[in-house]
PDB file of C-alpha atoms in Angstrom:
ATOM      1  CA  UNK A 209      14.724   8.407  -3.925  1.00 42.00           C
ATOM      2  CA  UNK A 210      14.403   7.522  -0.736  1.00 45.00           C
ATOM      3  CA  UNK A 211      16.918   9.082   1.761  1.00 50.00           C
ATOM      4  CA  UNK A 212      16.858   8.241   5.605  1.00 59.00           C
ATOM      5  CA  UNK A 213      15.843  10.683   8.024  1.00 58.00           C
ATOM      6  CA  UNK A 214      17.832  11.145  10.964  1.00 64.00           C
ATOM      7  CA  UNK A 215      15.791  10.065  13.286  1.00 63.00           C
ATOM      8  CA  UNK A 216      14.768   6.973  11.810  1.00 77.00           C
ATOM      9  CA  UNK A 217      16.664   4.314  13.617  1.00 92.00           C
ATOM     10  CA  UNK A 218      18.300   1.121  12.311  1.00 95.00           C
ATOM     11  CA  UNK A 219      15.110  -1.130  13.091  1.00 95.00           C
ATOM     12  CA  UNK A 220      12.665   0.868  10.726  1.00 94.00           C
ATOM     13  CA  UNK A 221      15.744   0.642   8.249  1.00 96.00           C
ATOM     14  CA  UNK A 222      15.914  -3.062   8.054  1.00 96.00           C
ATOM     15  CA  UNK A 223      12.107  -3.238   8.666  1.00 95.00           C
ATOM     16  CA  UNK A 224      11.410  -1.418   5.569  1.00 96.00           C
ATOM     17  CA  UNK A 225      13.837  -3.775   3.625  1.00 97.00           C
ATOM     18  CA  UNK A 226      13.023  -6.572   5.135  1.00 97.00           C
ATOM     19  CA  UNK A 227       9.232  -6.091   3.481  1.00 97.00           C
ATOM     20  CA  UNK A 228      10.701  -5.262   0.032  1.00 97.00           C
ATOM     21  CA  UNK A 229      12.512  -8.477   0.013  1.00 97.00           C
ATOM     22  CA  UNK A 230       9.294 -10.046   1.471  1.00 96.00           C
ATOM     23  CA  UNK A 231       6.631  -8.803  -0.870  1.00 97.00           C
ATOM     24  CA  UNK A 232       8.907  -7.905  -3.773  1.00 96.00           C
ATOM     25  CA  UNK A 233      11.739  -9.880  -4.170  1.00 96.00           C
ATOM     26  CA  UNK A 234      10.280 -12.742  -2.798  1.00 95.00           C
ATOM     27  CA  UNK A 235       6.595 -12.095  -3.292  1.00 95.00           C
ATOM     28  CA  UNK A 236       7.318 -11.558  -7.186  1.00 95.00           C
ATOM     29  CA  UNK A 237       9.585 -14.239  -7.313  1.00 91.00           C
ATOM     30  CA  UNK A 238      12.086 -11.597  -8.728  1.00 92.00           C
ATOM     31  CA  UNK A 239      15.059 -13.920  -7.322  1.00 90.00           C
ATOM     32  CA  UNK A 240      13.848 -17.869  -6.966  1.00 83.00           C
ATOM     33  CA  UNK A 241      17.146 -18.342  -4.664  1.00 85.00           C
ATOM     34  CA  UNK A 242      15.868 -16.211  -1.920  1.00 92.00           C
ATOM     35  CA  UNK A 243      13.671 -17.360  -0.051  1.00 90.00           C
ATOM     36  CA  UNK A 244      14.860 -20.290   1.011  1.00 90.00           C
ATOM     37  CA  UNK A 245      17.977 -18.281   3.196  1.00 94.00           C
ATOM     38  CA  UNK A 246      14.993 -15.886   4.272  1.00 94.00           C
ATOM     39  CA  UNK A 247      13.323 -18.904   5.707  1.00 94.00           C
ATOM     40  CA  UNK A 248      16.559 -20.287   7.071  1.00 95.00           C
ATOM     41  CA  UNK A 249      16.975 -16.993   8.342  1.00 96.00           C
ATOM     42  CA  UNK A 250      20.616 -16.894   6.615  1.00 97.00           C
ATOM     43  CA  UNK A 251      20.285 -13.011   5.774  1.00 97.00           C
ATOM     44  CA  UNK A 252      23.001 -10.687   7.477  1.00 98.00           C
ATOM     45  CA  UNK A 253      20.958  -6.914   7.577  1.00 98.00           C
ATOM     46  CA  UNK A 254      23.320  -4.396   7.872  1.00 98.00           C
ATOM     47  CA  UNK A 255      22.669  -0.976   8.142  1.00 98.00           C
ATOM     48  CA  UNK A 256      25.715   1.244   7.623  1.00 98.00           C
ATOM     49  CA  UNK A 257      25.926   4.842   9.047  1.00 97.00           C
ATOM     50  CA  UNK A 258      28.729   5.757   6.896  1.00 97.00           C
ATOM     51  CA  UNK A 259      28.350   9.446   5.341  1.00 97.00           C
ATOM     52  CA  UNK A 260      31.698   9.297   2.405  1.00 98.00           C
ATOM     53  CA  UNK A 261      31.985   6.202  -0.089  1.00 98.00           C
ATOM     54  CA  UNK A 262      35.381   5.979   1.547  1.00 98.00           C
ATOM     55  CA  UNK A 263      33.335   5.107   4.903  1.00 98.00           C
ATOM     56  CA  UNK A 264      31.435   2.319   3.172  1.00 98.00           C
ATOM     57  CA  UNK A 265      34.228   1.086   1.500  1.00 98.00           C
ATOM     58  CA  UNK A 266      35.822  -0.025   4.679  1.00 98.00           C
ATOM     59  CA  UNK A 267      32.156  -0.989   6.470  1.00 98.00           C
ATOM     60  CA  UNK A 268      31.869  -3.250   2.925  1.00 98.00           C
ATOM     61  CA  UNK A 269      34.976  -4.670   3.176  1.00 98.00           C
ATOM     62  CA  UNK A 270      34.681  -5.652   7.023  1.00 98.00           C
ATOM     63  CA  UNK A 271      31.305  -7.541   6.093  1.00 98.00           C
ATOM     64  CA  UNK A 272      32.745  -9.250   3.155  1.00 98.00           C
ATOM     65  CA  UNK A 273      35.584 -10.105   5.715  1.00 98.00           C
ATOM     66  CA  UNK A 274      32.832 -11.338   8.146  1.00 98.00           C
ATOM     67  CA  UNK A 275      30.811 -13.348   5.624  1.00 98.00           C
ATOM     68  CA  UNK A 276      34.161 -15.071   4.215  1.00 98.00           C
ATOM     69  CA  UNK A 277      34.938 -16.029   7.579  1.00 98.00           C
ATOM     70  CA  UNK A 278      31.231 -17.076   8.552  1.00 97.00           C
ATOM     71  CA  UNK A 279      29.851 -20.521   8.481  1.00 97.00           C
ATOM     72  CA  UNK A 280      27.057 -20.675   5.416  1.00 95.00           C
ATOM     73  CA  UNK A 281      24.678 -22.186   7.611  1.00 95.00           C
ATOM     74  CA  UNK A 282      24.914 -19.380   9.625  1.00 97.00           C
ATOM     75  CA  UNK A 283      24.843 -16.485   6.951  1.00 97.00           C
ATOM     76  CA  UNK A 284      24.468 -17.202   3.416  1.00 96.00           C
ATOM     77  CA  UNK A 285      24.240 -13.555   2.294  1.00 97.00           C
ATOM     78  CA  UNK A 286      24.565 -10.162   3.862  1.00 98.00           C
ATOM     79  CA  UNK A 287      22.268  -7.134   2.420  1.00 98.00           C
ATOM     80  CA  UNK A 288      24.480  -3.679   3.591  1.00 98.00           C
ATOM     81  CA  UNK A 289      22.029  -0.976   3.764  1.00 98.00           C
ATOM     82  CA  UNK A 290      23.279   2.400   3.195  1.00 97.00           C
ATOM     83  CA  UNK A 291      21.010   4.894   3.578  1.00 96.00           C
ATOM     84  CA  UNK A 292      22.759   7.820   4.157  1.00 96.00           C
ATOM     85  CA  UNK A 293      25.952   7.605   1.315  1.00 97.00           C
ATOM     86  CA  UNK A 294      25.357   7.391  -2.377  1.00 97.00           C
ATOM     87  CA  UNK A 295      21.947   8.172  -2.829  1.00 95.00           C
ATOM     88  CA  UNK A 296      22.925   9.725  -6.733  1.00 97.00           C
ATOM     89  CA  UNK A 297      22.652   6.355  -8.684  1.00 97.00           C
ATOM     90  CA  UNK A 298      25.319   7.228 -11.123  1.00 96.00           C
ATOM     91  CA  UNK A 299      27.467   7.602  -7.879  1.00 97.00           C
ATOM     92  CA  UNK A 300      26.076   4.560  -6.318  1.00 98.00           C
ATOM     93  CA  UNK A 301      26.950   2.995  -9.861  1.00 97.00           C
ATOM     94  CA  UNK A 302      30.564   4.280  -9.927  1.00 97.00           C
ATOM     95  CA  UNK A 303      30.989   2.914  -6.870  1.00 98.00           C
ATOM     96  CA  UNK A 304      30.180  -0.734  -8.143  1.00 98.00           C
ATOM     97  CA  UNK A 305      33.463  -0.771  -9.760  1.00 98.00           C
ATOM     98  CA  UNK A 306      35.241  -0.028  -6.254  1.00 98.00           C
ATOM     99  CA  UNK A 307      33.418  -2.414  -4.654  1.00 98.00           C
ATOM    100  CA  UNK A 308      34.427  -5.126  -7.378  1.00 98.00           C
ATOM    101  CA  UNK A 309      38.093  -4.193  -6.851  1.00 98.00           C
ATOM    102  CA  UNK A 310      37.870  -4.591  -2.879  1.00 98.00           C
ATOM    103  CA  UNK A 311      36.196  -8.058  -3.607  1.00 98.00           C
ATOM    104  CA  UNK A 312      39.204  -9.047  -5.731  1.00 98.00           C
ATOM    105  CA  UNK A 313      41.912  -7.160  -3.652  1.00 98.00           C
ATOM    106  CA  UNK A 314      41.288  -9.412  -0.604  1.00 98.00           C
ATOM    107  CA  UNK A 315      41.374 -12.324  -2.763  1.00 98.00           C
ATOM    108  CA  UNK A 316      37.885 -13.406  -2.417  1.00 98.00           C
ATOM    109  CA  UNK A 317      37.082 -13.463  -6.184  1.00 96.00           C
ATOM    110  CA  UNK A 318      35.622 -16.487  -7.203  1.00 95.00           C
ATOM    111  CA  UNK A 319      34.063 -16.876  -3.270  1.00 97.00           C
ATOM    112  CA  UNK A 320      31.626 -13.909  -3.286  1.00 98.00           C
ATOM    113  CA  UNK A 321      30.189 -11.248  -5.383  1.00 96.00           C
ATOM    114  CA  UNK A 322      28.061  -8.151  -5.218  1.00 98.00           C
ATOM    115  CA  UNK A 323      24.625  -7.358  -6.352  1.00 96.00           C
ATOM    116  CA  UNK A 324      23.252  -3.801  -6.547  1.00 97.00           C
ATOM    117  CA  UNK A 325      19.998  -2.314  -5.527  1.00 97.00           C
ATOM    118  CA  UNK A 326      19.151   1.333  -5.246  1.00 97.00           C
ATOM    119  CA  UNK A 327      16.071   3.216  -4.874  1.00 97.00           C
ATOM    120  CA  UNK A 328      16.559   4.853  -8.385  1.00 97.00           C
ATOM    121  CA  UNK A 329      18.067   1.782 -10.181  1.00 97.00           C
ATOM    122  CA  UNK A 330      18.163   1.913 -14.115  1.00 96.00           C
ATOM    123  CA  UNK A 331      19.201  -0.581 -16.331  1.00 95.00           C
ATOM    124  CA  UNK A 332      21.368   1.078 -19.108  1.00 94.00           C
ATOM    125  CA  UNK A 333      19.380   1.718 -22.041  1.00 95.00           C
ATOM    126  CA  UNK A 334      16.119   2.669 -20.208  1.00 95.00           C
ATOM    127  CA  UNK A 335      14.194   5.432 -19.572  1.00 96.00           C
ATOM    128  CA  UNK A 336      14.049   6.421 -15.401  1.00 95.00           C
ATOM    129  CA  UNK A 337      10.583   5.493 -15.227  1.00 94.00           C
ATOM    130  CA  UNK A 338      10.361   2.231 -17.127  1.00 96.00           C
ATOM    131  CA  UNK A 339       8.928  -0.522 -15.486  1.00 96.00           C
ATOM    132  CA  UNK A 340      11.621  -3.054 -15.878  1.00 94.00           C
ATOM    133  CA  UNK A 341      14.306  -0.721 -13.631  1.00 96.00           C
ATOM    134  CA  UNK A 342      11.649  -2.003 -10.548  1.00 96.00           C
ATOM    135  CA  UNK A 343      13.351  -5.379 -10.491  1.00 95.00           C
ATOM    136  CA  UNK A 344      16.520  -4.026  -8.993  1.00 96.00           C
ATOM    137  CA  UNK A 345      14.630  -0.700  -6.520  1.00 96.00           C
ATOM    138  CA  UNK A 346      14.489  -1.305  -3.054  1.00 97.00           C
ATOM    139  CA  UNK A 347      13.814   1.595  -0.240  1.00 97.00           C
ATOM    140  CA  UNK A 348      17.462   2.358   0.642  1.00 97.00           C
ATOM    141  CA  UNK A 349      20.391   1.559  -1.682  1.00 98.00           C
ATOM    142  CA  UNK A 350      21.757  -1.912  -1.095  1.00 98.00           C
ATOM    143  CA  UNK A 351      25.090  -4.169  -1.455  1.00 98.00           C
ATOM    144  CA  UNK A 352      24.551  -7.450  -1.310  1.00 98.00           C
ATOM    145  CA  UNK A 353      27.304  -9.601  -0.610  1.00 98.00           C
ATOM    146  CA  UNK A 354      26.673 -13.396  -2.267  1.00 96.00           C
ATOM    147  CA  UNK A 355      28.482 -16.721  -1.987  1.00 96.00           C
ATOM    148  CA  UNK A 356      29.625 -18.288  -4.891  1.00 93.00           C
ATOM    149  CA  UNK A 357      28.784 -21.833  -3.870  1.00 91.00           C
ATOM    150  CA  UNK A 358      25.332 -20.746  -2.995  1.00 87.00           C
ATOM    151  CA  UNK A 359      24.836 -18.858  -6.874  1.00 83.00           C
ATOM    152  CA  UNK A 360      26.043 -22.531  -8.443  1.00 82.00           C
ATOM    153  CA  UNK A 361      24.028 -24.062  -6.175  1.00 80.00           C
ATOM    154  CA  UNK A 362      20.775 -22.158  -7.346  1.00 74.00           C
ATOM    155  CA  UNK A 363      21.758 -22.055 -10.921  1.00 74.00           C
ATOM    156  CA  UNK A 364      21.581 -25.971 -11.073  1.00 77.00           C
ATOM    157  CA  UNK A 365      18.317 -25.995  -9.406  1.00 73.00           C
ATOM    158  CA  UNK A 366      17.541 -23.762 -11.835  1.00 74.00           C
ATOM    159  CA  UNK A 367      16.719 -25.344 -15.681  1.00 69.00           C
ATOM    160  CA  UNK A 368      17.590 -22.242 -17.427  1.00 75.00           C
ATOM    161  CA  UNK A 369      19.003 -19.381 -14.979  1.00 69.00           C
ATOM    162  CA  UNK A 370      19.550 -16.888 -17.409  1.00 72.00           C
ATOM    163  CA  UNK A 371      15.754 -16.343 -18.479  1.00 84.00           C
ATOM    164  CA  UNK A 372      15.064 -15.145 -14.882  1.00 85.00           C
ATOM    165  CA  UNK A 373      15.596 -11.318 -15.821  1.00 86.00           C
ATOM    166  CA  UNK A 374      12.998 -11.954 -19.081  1.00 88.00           C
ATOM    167  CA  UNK A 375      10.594 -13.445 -16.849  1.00 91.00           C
ATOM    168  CA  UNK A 376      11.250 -10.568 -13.894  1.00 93.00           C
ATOM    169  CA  UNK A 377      10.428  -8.205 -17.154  1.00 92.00           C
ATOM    170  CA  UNK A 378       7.195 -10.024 -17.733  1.00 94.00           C
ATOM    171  CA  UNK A 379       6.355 -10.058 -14.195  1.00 95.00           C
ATOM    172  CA  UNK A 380       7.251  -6.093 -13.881  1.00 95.00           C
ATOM    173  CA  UNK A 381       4.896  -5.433 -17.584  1.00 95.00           C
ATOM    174  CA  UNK A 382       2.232  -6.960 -15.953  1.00 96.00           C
ATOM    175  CA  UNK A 383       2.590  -5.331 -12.719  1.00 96.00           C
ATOM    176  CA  UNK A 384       3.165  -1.769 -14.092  1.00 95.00           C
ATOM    177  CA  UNK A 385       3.592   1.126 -12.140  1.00 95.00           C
ATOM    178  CA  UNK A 386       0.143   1.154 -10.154  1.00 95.00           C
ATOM    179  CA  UNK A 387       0.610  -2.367  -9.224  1.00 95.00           C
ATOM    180  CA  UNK A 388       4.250  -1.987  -7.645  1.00 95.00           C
ATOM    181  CA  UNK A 389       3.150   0.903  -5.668  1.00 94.00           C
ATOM    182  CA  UNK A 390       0.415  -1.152  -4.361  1.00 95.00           C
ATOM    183  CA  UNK A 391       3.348  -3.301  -3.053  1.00 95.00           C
ATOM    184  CA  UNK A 392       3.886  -0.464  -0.402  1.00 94.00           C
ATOM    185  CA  UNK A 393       8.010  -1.770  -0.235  1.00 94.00           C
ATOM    186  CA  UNK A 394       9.166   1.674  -1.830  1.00 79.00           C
ATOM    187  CA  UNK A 395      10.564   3.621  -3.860  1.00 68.00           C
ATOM    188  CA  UNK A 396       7.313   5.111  -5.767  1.00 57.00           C
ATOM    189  CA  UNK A 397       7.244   6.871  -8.920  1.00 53.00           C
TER     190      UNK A 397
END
């Protein structure tokens, strides 16, 4: 798990992220939606210096506020970086449920959604160590706040949308552990 160190400042926090979505998200083709807002340069980074889940809950809810209220063009997506609050996963995972319920209790179901990334992500069903968890670790644990209209939008450009985690699987197999690492975008084994 990767925790931030004090003294690490906001930059090196985004910096780091920036290169996992770079080399793995993009590089890997993990998610074929985005790097077209990475070129546009239509992702919010946002790192949060909350310390309680109560904290993030209102820093969350001020960027899904912002992103509602923000032309597409301008933002498309916002990646909240939270390096300092729910570094357990299973608290990180809890926490998906509250972060659902803020989504829907400022009516903006249906107009964005969350997506979850954490440095020790596990899919349920998995071991901690198994390959296939890789598709959703990044450095720091992440919320990322999506537009509806932009999901459709990728989903038609996409034949068949919902073989994208089988083929991230396939791409993480034939990776394996050595080759992620060799990725340098964090977390390790």
């Amino acid at each position: 798990m990767s925790t931030a160190n004090e003294n690490v400042d906001d930059d090196a926090i985004i910096a780091a992220t920036r290169r996992w979505v770079d080399r793995a998200v993009i590089g890997l083709n993990l998610c074929p939606f985005a790097k077209a807002v990475q070129v546009k340069d239509q992702v919010r980074y946002v790192v949060s210096h909350a310390r309680t889940p109560e904290s993030l809950l209102d820093t969350l809810m001020d960027e899904l506020q912002l992103l509602a209220d923000t032309d597409p063009e301008q933002v498309d997506t916002t990646l909240l970086i939270h390096p300092y609050v729910l570094q357990d996963f299973l608290d990180f995972n809890e926490f998906l449920d509250v972060a659902d319920a803020a989504v829907e209790d400022m009516s903006l179901d249906g107009e964005l959604q969350i997506a979850s990334f954490h440095p020790d992500y596990q899919f349920a069903d998995t071991d901690p160590n198994d390959i296939e968890n890789f598709t959703n670790r990044s450095p720091y644990p992440v919320l990322q706040l999506l537009r509806e209209d932009s999901i459709d939008r990728a989903v038609e450009a996409i034949p068949d949308a919902a073989e994208i985690f089988e083929k991230n699987i396939e791409t993480m197999e034939q990776l394996g552990h050595e080759g992620w690492d060799k990725l340098d975008v964090g977390p390790a084994r």
